[in-house]
PDB file of C-alpha atoms and ligand atoms in Angstrom:
ATOM      1  CA  MET I 154     147.680 153.780 100.769  1.00 78.00           C
ATOM      2  CA  PRO I 155     151.601 155.302 101.856  1.00 90.00           C
ATOM      3  CA  ASP I 156     153.477 157.006 100.596  1.00 96.00           C
ATOM      4  CA  LEU I 157     155.594 155.826  97.496  1.00 98.00           C
ATOM      5  CA  LYS I 158     158.521 158.078  97.741  1.00 98.00           C
ATOM      6  CA  THR I 159     158.972 157.552 101.330  1.00 98.00           C
ATOM      7  CA  VAL I 160     158.815 153.631 101.095  1.00 98.00           C
ATOM      8  CA  LEU I 161     161.824 153.794  98.785  1.00 98.00           C
ATOM      9  CA  ALA I 162     163.354 156.067 101.042  1.00 98.00           C
ATOM     10  CA  GLU I 163     163.119 153.528 103.762  1.00 98.00           C
ATOM     11  CA  ILE I 164     163.901 150.408 101.691  1.00 98.00           C
ATOM     12  CA  THR I 165     167.199 151.954 100.048  1.00 98.00           C
ATOM     13  CA  ALA I 166     168.448 153.228 103.848  1.00 98.00           C
ATOM     14  CA  ALA I 167     167.366 149.734 105.112  1.00 98.00           C
ATOM     15  CA  MET I 168     169.166 148.106 102.176  1.00 98.00           C
ATOM     16  CA  ARG I 169     172.125 150.486 101.994  1.00 98.00           C
ATOM     17  CA  ALA I 170     172.641 149.551 106.305  1.00 98.00           C
ATOM     18  CA  GLU I 171     172.638 145.833 106.159  1.00 98.00           C
ATOM     19  CA  THR I 172     175.510 143.493 106.344  1.00 97.00           C
ATOM     20  CA  THR I 173     174.329 140.305 105.471  1.00 98.00           C
ATOM     21  CA  ARG I 174     174.124 140.879 101.359  1.00 98.00           C
ATOM     22  CA  GLY I 175     174.788 137.487  99.975  1.00 98.00           C
ATOM     23  CA  ALA I 176     177.615 136.694  97.652  1.00 98.00           C
ATOM     24  CA  VAL I 177     178.595 137.953  94.224  1.00 98.00           C
ATOM     25  CA  ALA I 178     178.888 135.675  91.208  1.00 97.00           C
ATOM     26  CA  ASP I 179     182.189 134.480  90.892  1.00 96.00           C
ATOM     27  CA  TYR I 180     182.446 132.768  87.872  1.00 95.00           C
ATOM     28  CA  ILE I 181     183.267 135.968  85.512  1.00 97.00           C
ATOM     29  CA  PRO I 182     186.135 138.486  86.347  1.00 97.00           C
ATOM     30  CA  GLU I 183     183.787 141.578  85.168  1.00 97.00           C
ATOM     31  CA  LEU I 184     181.030 140.524  87.826  1.00 97.00           C
ATOM     32  CA  ARG I 185     183.259 139.003  90.207  1.00 97.00           C
ATOM     33  CA  ARG I 186     184.764 142.497  90.660  1.00 97.00           C
ATOM     34  CA  VAL I 187     181.647 145.148  91.164  1.00 98.00           C
ATOM     35  CA  PRO I 188     180.963 146.448  94.190  1.00 98.00           C
ATOM     36  CA  LEU I 189     178.552 144.032  97.678  1.00 98.00           C
ATOM     37  CA  ASP I 190     177.588 147.678  98.377  1.00 98.00           C
ATOM     38  CA  ARG I 191     175.853 148.564  96.046  1.00 98.00           C
ATOM     39  CA  PHE I 192     171.914 148.768  95.511  1.00 98.00           C
ATOM     40  CA  GLY I 193     169.609 150.249  93.138  1.00 98.00           C
ATOM     41  CA  ILE I 194     165.046 150.375  92.819  1.00 99.00           C
ATOM     42  CA  ALA I 195     163.254 151.896  89.875  1.00 99.00           C
ATOM     43  CA  VAL I 196     159.568 152.200  90.664  1.00 99.00           C
ATOM     44  CA  VAL I 197     156.999 152.884  86.714  1.00 98.00           C
ATOM     45  CA  LEU I 198     154.303 154.227  87.922  1.00 98.00           C
ATOM     46  CA  ARG I 199     151.291 154.109  84.713  1.00 98.00           C
ATOM     47  CA  ASP I 200     150.976 157.747  84.334  1.00 98.00           C
ATOM     48  CA  GLY I 201     154.779 157.351  83.703  1.00 98.00           C
ATOM     49  CA  GLU I 202     155.557 158.441  87.242  1.00 98.00           C
ATOM     50  CA  GLU I 203     159.876 157.631  88.182  1.00 98.00           C
ATOM     51  CA  VAL I 204     160.981 156.930  91.502  1.00 98.00           C
ATOM     52  CA  THR I 205     163.766 155.474  92.446  1.00 98.00           C
ATOM     53  CA  GLY I 206     166.661 155.095  95.551  1.00 98.00           C
ATOM     54  CA  GLY I 207     169.813 154.022  95.633  1.00 98.00           C
ATOM     55  CA  ASP I 208     172.116 153.958  92.917  1.00 98.00           C
ATOM     56  CA  ALA I 209     169.235 153.807  90.075  1.00 98.00           C
ATOM     57  CA  ASP I 210     170.895 154.984  86.811  1.00 98.00           C
ATOM     58  CA  GLN I 211     174.462 152.606  87.380  1.00 98.00           C
ATOM     59  CA  PRO I 212     174.227 149.974  84.894  1.00 98.00           C
ATOM     60  CA  PHE I 213     174.756 146.434  85.573  1.00 98.00           C
ATOM     61  CA  SER I 214     175.320 143.260  84.067  1.00 98.00           C
ATOM     62  CA  ILE I 215     171.265 142.393  83.722  1.00 98.00           C
ATOM     63  CA  GLN I 216     172.226 138.656  82.363  1.00 98.00           C
ATOM     64  CA  SER I 217     169.237 136.097  82.215  1.00 98.00           C
ATOM     65  CA  ILE I 218     166.796 139.172  82.877  1.00 98.00           C
ATOM     66  CA  SER I 219     167.639 139.894  79.054  1.00 98.00           C
ATOM     67  CA  LYS I 220     165.204 135.885  78.474  1.00 98.00           C
ATOM     68  CA  VAL I 221     161.996 138.533  79.108  1.00 98.00           C
ATOM     69  CA  PHE I 222     163.035 140.352  76.351  1.00 98.00           C
ATOM     70  CA  THR I 223     164.489 138.226  74.160  1.00 98.00           C
ATOM     71  CA  LEU I 224     160.381 136.059  74.438  1.00 98.00           C
ATOM     72  CA  THR I 225     158.569 138.591  73.837  1.00 98.00           C
ATOM     73  CA  LEU I 226     160.135 138.925  70.105  1.00 98.00           C
ATOM     74  CA  ALA I 227     160.733 134.889  69.826  1.00 98.00           C
ATOM     75  CA  LEU I 228     157.052 134.833  70.175  1.00 98.00           C
ATOM     76  CA  GLY I 229     156.435 137.383  68.293  1.00 97.00           C
ATOM     77  CA  ARG I 230     158.159 135.762  65.909  1.00 96.00           C
ATOM     78  CA  ALA I 231     157.775 132.813  66.467  1.00 97.00           C
ATOM     79  CA  GLY I 232     153.893 132.737  68.027  1.00 96.00           C
ATOM     80  CA  ASP I 233     152.844 130.234  70.275  1.00 95.00           C
ATOM     81  CA  GLY I 234     155.167 127.438  67.963  1.00 96.00           C
ATOM     82  CA  LEU I 235     157.554 128.196  70.277  1.00 97.00           C
ATOM     83  CA  TRP I 236     156.106 126.397  72.876  1.00 97.00           C
ATOM     84  CA  ARG I 237     156.313 122.911  70.851  1.00 96.00           C
ATOM     85  CA  ARG I 238     160.210 123.103  70.831  1.00 96.00           C
ATOM     86  CA  VAL I 239     160.504 124.898  74.433  1.00 97.00           C
ATOM     87  CA  GLY I 240     157.928 123.822  77.764  1.00 97.00           C
ATOM     88  CA  ARG I 241     155.867 125.675  80.512  1.00 96.00           C
ATOM     89  CA  GLU I 242     157.054 123.953  84.240  1.00 94.00           C
ATOM     90  CA  PRO I 243     159.337 125.326  86.949  1.00 94.00           C
ATOM     91  CA  SER I 244     161.820 123.070  86.662  1.00 86.00           C
ATOM     92  CA  GLY I 245     163.383 122.491  90.487  1.00 81.00           C
ATOM     93  CA  ASP I 246     166.556 122.358  88.656  1.00 78.00           C
ATOM     94  CA  PRO I 247     169.227 125.760  89.166  1.00 75.00           C
ATOM     95  CA  PHE I 248     169.708 127.543  85.877  1.00 71.00           C
ATOM     96  CA  ASN I 249     172.256 125.596  83.838  1.00 76.00           C
ATOM     97  CA  SER I 250     171.407 122.181  84.762  1.00 80.00           C
ATOM     98  CA  ILE I 251     171.168 119.276  81.831  1.00 86.00           C
ATOM     99  CA  VAL I 252     169.506 116.657  84.120  1.00 87.00           C
ATOM    100  CA  GLN I 253     165.938 116.749  82.682  1.00 87.00           C
ATOM    101  CA  LEU I 254     166.726 117.559  79.091  1.00 91.00           C
ATOM    102  CA  GLU I 255     167.526 113.846  78.981  1.00 87.00           C
ATOM    103  CA  HIS I 256     164.937 112.501  80.083  1.00 86.00           C
ATOM    104  CA  GLU I 257     162.935 115.176  78.210  1.00 86.00           C
ATOM    105  CA  ARG I 258     163.966 114.908  74.942  1.00 89.00           C
ATOM    106  CA  GLY I 259     165.447 117.515  74.781  1.00 93.00           C
ATOM    107  CA  ILE I 260     163.158 120.146  75.002  1.00 96.00           C
ATOM    108  CA  PRO I 261     163.934 122.493  77.199  1.00 96.00           C
ATOM    109  CA  ARG I 262     161.623 123.007  81.422  1.00 94.00           C
ATOM    110  CA  ASN I 263     160.556 126.336  80.493  1.00 96.00           C
ATOM    111  CA  PRO I 264     162.207 129.784  79.011  1.00 97.00           C
ATOM    112  CA  PHE I 265     164.378 130.965  81.760  1.00 96.00           C
ATOM    113  CA  ILE I 266     166.286 128.147  82.892  1.00 94.00           C
ATOM    114  CA  ASN I 267     169.243 128.351  80.138  1.00 94.00           C
ATOM    115  CA  ALA I 268     168.724 126.141  78.013  1.00 95.00           C
ATOM    116  CA  GLY I 269     165.654 127.426  77.475  1.00 96.00           C
ATOM    117  CA  ALA I 270     166.641 130.741  76.839  1.00 97.00           C
ATOM    118  CA  ILE I 271     168.456 128.865  74.052  1.00 98.00           C
ATOM    119  CA  ALA I 272     166.693 127.387  72.672  1.00 98.00           C
ATOM    120  CA  VAL I 273     164.317 130.406  72.719  1.00 98.00           C
ATOM    121  CA  THR I 274     167.582 132.355  70.828  1.00 98.00           C
ATOM    122  CA  ASP I 275     167.702 129.782  68.158  1.00 98.00           C
ATOM    123  CA  VAL I 276     164.156 130.390  67.851  1.00 98.00           C
ATOM    124  CA  LEU I 277     164.601 134.196  66.966  1.00 98.00           C
ATOM    125  CA  MET I 278     167.812 133.636  64.846  1.00 97.00           C
ATOM    126  CA  ALA I 279     164.671 131.996  62.426  1.00 92.00           C
ATOM    127  CA  GLY I 280     167.967 132.594  59.203  1.00 86.00           C
ATOM    128  CA  ASN I 281     169.176 135.452  60.411  1.00 95.00           C
ATOM    129  CA  ARG I 282     173.527 136.654  61.329  1.00 96.00           C
ATOM    130  CA  PRO I 283     173.801 137.169  65.027  1.00 98.00           C
ATOM    131  CA  ARG I 284     174.546 140.187  64.348  1.00 98.00           C
ATOM    132  CA  GLU I 285     171.433 141.201  62.863  1.00 98.00           C
ATOM    133  CA  THR I 286     169.541 139.316  65.717  1.00 98.00           C
ATOM    134  CA  LEU I 287     171.423 141.809  68.343  1.00 98.00           C
ATOM    135  CA  ALA I 288     170.980 144.615  66.155  1.00 98.00           C
ATOM    136  CA  GLU I 289     167.288 143.688  66.707  1.00 98.00           C
ATOM    137  CA  THR I 290     167.227 143.086  70.524  1.00 98.00           C
ATOM    138  CA  LEU I 291     168.818 146.053  71.180  1.00 98.00           C
ATOM    139  CA  ARG I 292     166.585 148.302  69.205  1.00 98.00           C
ATOM    140  CA  PHE I 293     163.756 147.026  71.126  1.00 98.00           C
ATOM    141  CA  LEU I 294     165.061 147.599  74.421  1.00 98.00           C
ATOM    142  CA  ARG I 295     165.802 150.824  73.696  1.00 98.00           C
ATOM    143  CA  PHE I 296     162.288 151.407  72.253  1.00 98.00           C
ATOM    144  CA  VAL I 297     161.054 150.369  75.680  1.00 98.00           C
ATOM    145  CA  ALA I 298     163.629 152.129  78.301  1.00 98.00           C
ATOM    146  CA  GLU I 299     163.610 154.756  76.296  1.00 98.00           C
ATOM    147  CA  ASP I 300     167.198 154.750  76.024  1.00 98.00           C
ATOM    148  CA  ASP I 301     169.311 155.327  73.031  1.00 98.00           C
ATOM    149  CA  ASP I 302     172.144 154.445  74.924  1.00 96.00           C
ATOM    150  CA  ILE I 303     171.236 150.572  75.961  1.00 98.00           C
ATOM    151  CA  ALA I 304     174.929 148.827  74.848  1.00 98.00           C
ATOM    152  CA  ILE I 305     175.754 145.797  75.426  1.00 98.00           C
ATOM    153  CA  ASP I 306     179.602 145.224  77.863  1.00 98.00           C
ATOM    154  CA  GLU I 307     181.434 143.829  75.410  1.00 98.00           C
ATOM    155  CA  ALA I 308     184.410 141.996  78.085  1.00 98.00           C
ATOM    156  CA  VAL I 309     181.286 140.676  79.772  1.00 98.00           C
ATOM    157  CA  ALA I 310     180.164 139.024  76.501  1.00 98.00           C
ATOM    158  CA  ARG I 311     183.650 138.066  76.264  1.00 98.00           C
ATOM    159  CA  SER I 312     184.035 135.840  79.570  1.00 98.00           C
ATOM    160  CA  GLU I 313     181.342 134.018  78.557  1.00 98.00           C
ATOM    161  CA  ARG I 314     181.980 132.220  75.391  1.00 97.00           C
ATOM    162  CA  GLU I 315     184.781 132.266  77.816  1.00 97.00           C
ATOM    163  CA  THR I 316     183.521 130.359  80.580  1.00 97.00           C
ATOM    164  CA  GLY I 317     180.570 128.840  78.967  1.00 96.00           C
ATOM    165  CA  PHE I 318     181.394 125.072  78.573  1.00 96.00           C
ATOM    166  CA  LEU I 319     178.019 124.212  80.374  1.00 94.00           C
ATOM    167  CA  ASN I 320     175.859 125.835  78.098  1.00 96.00           C
ATOM    168  CA  ALA I 321     177.576 125.168  74.627  1.00 97.00           C
ATOM    169  CA  SER I 322     176.643 121.250  76.147  1.00 96.00           C
ATOM    170  CA  LEU I 323     173.149 122.321  76.316  1.00 96.00           C
ATOM    171  CA  ALA I 324     173.121 124.027  73.074  1.00 97.00           C
ATOM    172  CA  ASN I 325     174.307 120.761  71.191  1.00 97.00           C
ATOM    173  CA  TYR I 326     172.553 118.825  73.466  1.00 96.00           C
ATOM    174  CA  MET I 327     169.451 120.197  71.886  1.00 97.00           C
ATOM    175  CA  ARG I 328     171.150 120.568  68.710  1.00 97.00           C
ATOM    176  CA  ALA I 329     171.006 116.733  69.115  1.00 96.00           C
ATOM    177  CA  PHE I 330     167.475 117.183  69.211  1.00 96.00           C
ATOM    178  CA  GLY I 331     166.757 118.976  67.114  1.00 97.00           C
ATOM    179  CA  VAL I 332     165.264 121.698  69.394  1.00 97.00           C
ATOM    180  CA  VAL I 333     168.824 124.171  68.246  1.00 98.00           C
ATOM    181  CA  GLN I 334     168.424 123.918  64.577  1.00 97.00           C
ATOM    182  CA  GLY I 335     170.566 126.896  64.020  1.00 97.00           C
ATOM    183  CA  ASP I 336     174.597 127.018  63.847  1.00 97.00           C
ATOM    184  CA  VAL I 337     174.862 127.192  67.621  1.00 98.00           C
ATOM    185  CA  GLU I 338     178.477 128.688  67.988  1.00 98.00           C
ATOM    186  CA  HIS I 339     176.169 131.610  66.183  1.00 98.00           C
ATOM    187  CA  VAL I 340     173.291 130.704  69.043  1.00 98.00           C
ATOM    188  CA  LEU I 341     175.354 130.306  72.138  1.00 98.00           C
ATOM    189  CA  GLY I 342     177.236 134.116  70.675  1.00 98.00           C
ATOM    190  CA  VAL I 343     173.401 135.657  69.979  1.00 98.00           C
ATOM    191  CA  TYR I 344     172.451 134.159  73.880  1.00 98.00           C
ATOM    192  CA  PHE I 345     176.278 135.064  75.709  1.00 98.00           C
ATOM    193  CA  HIS I 346     175.867 138.657  74.215  1.00 98.00           C
ATOM    194  CA  HIS I 347     172.200 139.281  74.918  1.00 98.00           C
ATOM    195  CA  CYS I 348     173.521 138.166  78.952  1.00 98.00           C
ATOM    196  CA  ALA I 349     175.872 140.795  78.763  1.00 98.00           C
ATOM    197  CA  ILE I 350     173.765 143.277  78.463  1.00 98.00           C
ATOM    198  CA  ALA I 351     174.190 146.132  80.566  1.00 98.00           C
ATOM    199  CA  MET I 352     171.093 148.560  82.101  1.00 98.00           C
ATOM    200  CA  SER I 353     170.092 150.749  84.649  1.00 98.00           C
ATOM    201  CA  CYS I 354     167.170 149.833  87.100  1.00 98.00           C
ATOM    202  CA  ARG I 355     165.307 153.108  86.010  1.00 98.00           C
ATOM    203  CA  HIS I 356     165.919 151.769  82.510  1.00 98.00           C
ATOM    204  CA  LEU I 357     164.594 148.466  83.481  1.00 98.00           C
ATOM    205  CA  ALA I 358     161.515 149.506  84.315  1.00 98.00           C
ATOM    206  CA  ARG I 359     161.163 151.175  82.165  1.00 98.00           C
ATOM    207  CA  ALA I 360     161.405 148.922  80.021  1.00 98.00           C
ATOM    208  CA  GLY I 361     158.736 146.519  82.014  1.00 98.00           C
ATOM    209  CA  ARG I 362     156.243 148.985  81.402  1.00 98.00           C
ATOM    210  CA  TYR I 363     154.444 146.742  78.985  1.00 98.00           C
ATOM    211  CA  LEU I 364     154.510 143.826  81.175  1.00 98.00           C
ATOM    212  CA  ALA I 365     152.779 145.799  83.406  1.00 98.00           C
ATOM    213  CA  PHE I 366     150.219 147.328  81.411  1.00 98.00           C
ATOM    214  CA  ASN I 367     148.556 144.865  79.389  1.00 98.00           C
ATOM    215  CA  GLY I 368     151.091 144.881  76.387  1.00 98.00           C
ATOM    216  CA  ARG I 369     151.006 148.480  76.426  1.00 98.00           C
ATOM    217  CA  ILE I 370     153.165 151.407  77.444  1.00 98.00           C
ATOM    218  CA  PRO I 371     150.336 153.386  78.443  1.00 97.00           C
ATOM    219  CA  THR I 372     152.882 157.111  78.073  1.00 97.00           C
ATOM    220  CA  LEU I 373     154.450 156.161  74.605  1.00 96.00           C
ATOM    221  CA  GLY I 374     150.596 154.779  73.031  1.00 95.00           C
ATOM    222  CA  ALA I 375     152.665 152.449  71.727  1.00 90.00           C
ATOM    223  CA  GLY I 376     151.557 148.851  71.707  1.00 96.00           C
ATOM    224  CA  ILE I 377     153.970 146.182  72.117  1.00 98.00           C
ATOM    225  CA  ILE I 378     152.854 142.508  73.384  1.00 98.00           C
ATOM    226  CA  ASN I 379     148.868 141.680  72.894  1.00 97.00           C
ATOM    227  CA  PRO I 380     147.233 141.836  76.479  1.00 98.00           C
ATOM    228  CA  ASP I 381     147.207 137.533  76.660  1.00 97.00           C
ATOM    229  CA  ARG I 382     151.091 137.625  75.715  1.00 98.00           C
ATOM    230  CA  ALA I 383     151.387 139.507  78.627  1.00 98.00           C
ATOM    231  CA  ARG I 384     149.360 137.750  80.911  1.00 98.00           C
ATOM    232  CA  ARG I 385     151.778 134.124  79.903  1.00 98.00           C
ATOM    233  CA  ILE I 386     155.018 136.294  79.669  1.00 98.00           C
ATOM    234  CA  ASN I 387     154.249 137.138  83.741  1.00 98.00           C
ATOM    235  CA  ALA I 388     152.738 134.141  84.599  1.00 98.00           C
ATOM    236  CA  LEU I 389     155.633 132.717  83.460  1.00 98.00           C
ATOM    237  CA  MET I 390     158.731 134.744  85.145  1.00 98.00           C
ATOM    238  CA  LEU I 391     155.769 133.983  88.935  1.00 98.00           C
ATOM    239  CA  THR I 392     156.578 129.980  88.754  1.00 97.00           C
ATOM    240  CA  CYS I 393     159.884 129.682  86.364  1.00 96.00           C
ATOM    241  CA  GLY I 394     161.267 133.514  87.477  1.00 97.00           C
ATOM    242  CA  HIS I 395     163.807 132.794  89.886  1.00 96.00           C
ATOM    243  CA  TYR I 396     165.245 129.221  89.086  1.00 89.00           C
ATOM    244  CA  ASP I 397     164.708 126.546  92.060  1.00 91.00           C
ATOM    245  CA  GLY I 398     164.231 129.863  93.768  1.00 95.00           C
ATOM    246  CA  SER I 399     160.567 130.491  92.052  1.00 96.00           C
ATOM    247  CA  GLY I 400     158.013 128.647  94.805  1.00 96.00           C
ATOM    248  CA  ASP I 401     160.283 131.152  97.637  1.00 96.00           C
ATOM    249  CA  PHE I 402     160.091 133.925  95.752  1.00 98.00           C
ATOM    250  CA  ALA I 403     156.518 134.288  95.112  1.00 98.00           C
ATOM    251  CA  PHE I 404     155.344 132.939  98.387  1.00 98.00           C
ATOM    252  CA  SER I 405     157.390 135.527 100.007  1.00 98.00           C
ATOM    253  CA  VAL I 406     157.052 138.270  97.189  1.00 98.00           C
ATOM    254  CA  GLY I 407     153.608 137.797  95.576  1.00 98.00           C
ATOM    255  CA  LEU I 408     155.062 139.040  91.680  1.00 98.00           C
ATOM    256  CA  PRO I 409     156.270 138.125  89.006  1.00 98.00           C
ATOM    257  CA  GLY I 410     159.426 139.139  89.454  1.00 98.00           C
ATOM    258  CA  LYS I 411     163.166 137.351  86.365  1.00 98.00           C
ATOM    259  CA  SER I 412     166.252 137.815  87.790  1.00 98.00           C
ATOM    260  CA  GLY I 413     169.834 137.672  86.990  1.00 98.00           C
ATOM    261  CA  VAL I 414     172.589 136.909  87.846  1.00 97.00           C
ATOM    262  CA  GLY I 415     174.120 140.481  87.768  1.00 98.00           C
ATOM    263  CA  GLY I 416     172.040 140.947  90.969  1.00 98.00           C
ATOM    264  CA  GLY I 417     169.180 142.555  89.398  1.00 98.00           C
ATOM    265  CA  VAL I 418     165.420 141.949  89.314  1.00 99.00           C
ATOM    266  CA  LEU I 419     162.884 142.811  86.939  1.00 99.00           C
ATOM    267  CA  ALA I 420     159.158 142.156  88.530  1.00 99.00           C
ATOM    268  CA  VAL I 421     155.520 144.060  87.663  1.00 98.00           C
ATOM    269  CA  ALA I 422     152.770 144.774  90.222  1.00 98.00           C
ATOM    270  CA  PRO I 423     150.494 143.866  86.980  1.00 98.00           C
ATOM    271  CA  GLY I 424     148.000 147.094  86.381  1.00 98.00           C
ATOM    272  CA  THR I 425     150.097 149.140  88.552  1.00 98.00           C
ATOM    273  CA  ALA I 426     153.912 149.559  88.324  1.00 98.00           C
ATOM    274  CA  SER I 427     156.866 148.166  86.450  1.00 98.00           C
ATOM    275  CA  ILE I 428     160.211 147.575  89.303  1.00 99.00           C
ATOM    276  CA  ALA I 429     163.519 146.692  89.112  1.00 99.00           C
ATOM    277  CA  VAL I 430     166.337 146.091  92.253  1.00 99.00           C
ATOM    278  CA  TRP I 431     169.603 145.933  91.892  1.00 99.00           C
ATOM    279  CA  SER I 432     171.677 144.243  94.916  1.00 98.00           C
ATOM    280  CA  PRO I 433     174.613 142.026  93.353  1.00 98.00           C
ATOM    281  CA  GLY I 434     174.814 139.896  96.328  1.00 98.00           C
ATOM    282  CA  LEU I 435     173.094 136.746  95.539  1.00 98.00           C
ATOM    283  CA  ASP I 436     172.241 134.091  97.759  1.00 97.00           C
ATOM    284  CA  ALA I 437     172.486 130.137  97.636  1.00 95.00           C
ATOM    285  CA  LYS I 438     170.275 129.445  94.511  1.00 93.00           C
ATOM    286  CA  GLY I 439     172.072 132.990  92.664  1.00 94.00           C
ATOM    287  CA  ASN I 440     169.100 135.912  93.238  1.00 97.00           C
ATOM    288  CA  SER I 441     169.829 138.656  94.491  1.00 98.00           C
ATOM    289  CA  LEU I 442     169.215 137.889  98.372  1.00 98.00           C
ATOM    290  CA  LEU I 443     168.292 142.299  98.952  1.00 98.00           C
ATOM    291  CA  GLY I 444     166.787 142.331  95.456  1.00 98.00           C
ATOM    292  CA  ARG I 445     164.066 139.723  97.228  1.00 98.00           C
ATOM    293  CA  ILE I 446     164.246 141.479 100.294  1.00 98.00           C
ATOM    294  CA  ALA I 447     163.755 144.920  99.143  1.00 98.00           C
ATOM    295  CA  LEU I 448     160.734 143.816  96.547  1.00 98.00           C
ATOM    296  CA  GLU I 449     159.185 142.030  99.658  1.00 98.00           C
ATOM    297  CA  ARG I 450     158.760 144.904 101.758  1.00 98.00           C
ATOM    298  CA  LEU I 451     157.880 146.818  98.659  1.00 98.00           C
ATOM    299  CA  ALA I 452     155.349 145.091  98.044  1.00 98.00           C
ATOM    300  CA  ARG I 453     153.703 144.572 101.097  1.00 98.00           C
ATOM    301  CA  ALA I 454     154.006 147.649 101.782  1.00 98.00           C
ATOM    302  CA  MET I 455     152.201 149.062  99.067  1.00 98.00           C
ATOM    303  CA  GLN I 456     150.268 146.767  99.141  1.00 98.00           C
ATOM    304  CA  TRP I 457     151.035 145.130  95.661  1.00 98.00           C
ATOM    305  CA  SER I 458     151.060 141.287  95.828  1.00 98.00           C
ATOM    306  CA  VAL I 459     148.948 139.855  93.200  1.00 98.00           C
ATOM    307  CA  PHE I 460     147.687 136.895  95.599  1.00 97.00           C
ATOM    308  CA  GLY I 461     145.873 139.853  97.791  1.00 92.00           C
TER     309      GLY I 461
HETATM  310  N1  LIG O 654     174.820 134.655  81.474  1.00 89.52           N
HETATM  311  C1  LIG O 654     174.285 133.382  82.415  1.00 89.52           C
HETATM  312  C2  LIG O 654     174.407 132.517  82.084  1.00 89.52           C
HETATM  313  O1  LIG O 654     174.446 131.422  81.119  1.00 89.52           O
HETATM  314  C3  LIG O 654     172.758 134.256  82.917  1.00 89.52           C
HETATM  315  C4  LIG O 654     173.051 132.960  84.258  1.00 89.52           C
HETATM  316  C5  LIG O 654     171.805 133.860  84.971  1.00 89.52           C
HETATM  317  O2  LIG O 654     171.859 135.337  84.872  1.00 89.52           O
HETATM  318  O3  LIG O 654     171.136 133.126  85.737  1.00 89.52           O
HETATM  319  O4  LIG O 654     175.049 131.074  82.815  1.00 89.52           O
END
């Protein structure tokens, strides 16, 4: 097996030199301003060893990667009853599509498209005030990432709200069908804020350990969720984690992964490693272009694909 440090150093150098980098998300100024030349990667192994490359300690907007953590928390609250309000099938549609909702009576296809994540946020709130739900989410992330400084970027949250007309449509549509049950403005407020959490690759990779290691963080001796639930979240990340690019990600990388429009990707090699990569340039489907390429190289070099 090649040496992980050498592999990450090679990948980082290659990604830094890459000239085709995709395009940064431009729907809000805070993301539009992020320099395209950034690249970071972090890998955390079972024994706690952390191997990093590039801008691994620079926080970025995790955006839709937050949906993995809100799903984890909402399942903790509602159990499998959550699946009455959200499906588990890949959508084959862009992240903010409203088309399927009409055909499927307001039930979103999966928890990782925007509609699904908004419904999950509603389940997570269940009678709580927005501030309490956000505090719970931050508390969880700070614990699993072992970093008390993880915070919400308020400027990003504000811009998300100012431009979030489609998300508001999705939420209202689901409210009409009783899939969203709480106050639509509150649910949207929490959704926009959890998307606006900023984290570094190192902290994101730490946060993903419970998914990589059967629901546990081995070095903390902490059980976060049961192994069945971790396995199922991983399955959803593999099938739905990259919107309508999920099939291609599984084909080329072969690991469960969740992307965000900030250019981050959280990926897990079950039993072996939790991985986070960040390159803000996106491909046509809104997934990090170099993030996928870096993960493809890493999975191949270390033979980490779940498909053998
Ligand atoms: N906050 C973004 C939105 O709802 C998240 C999209 C993403 O990361 O894919 O539009």
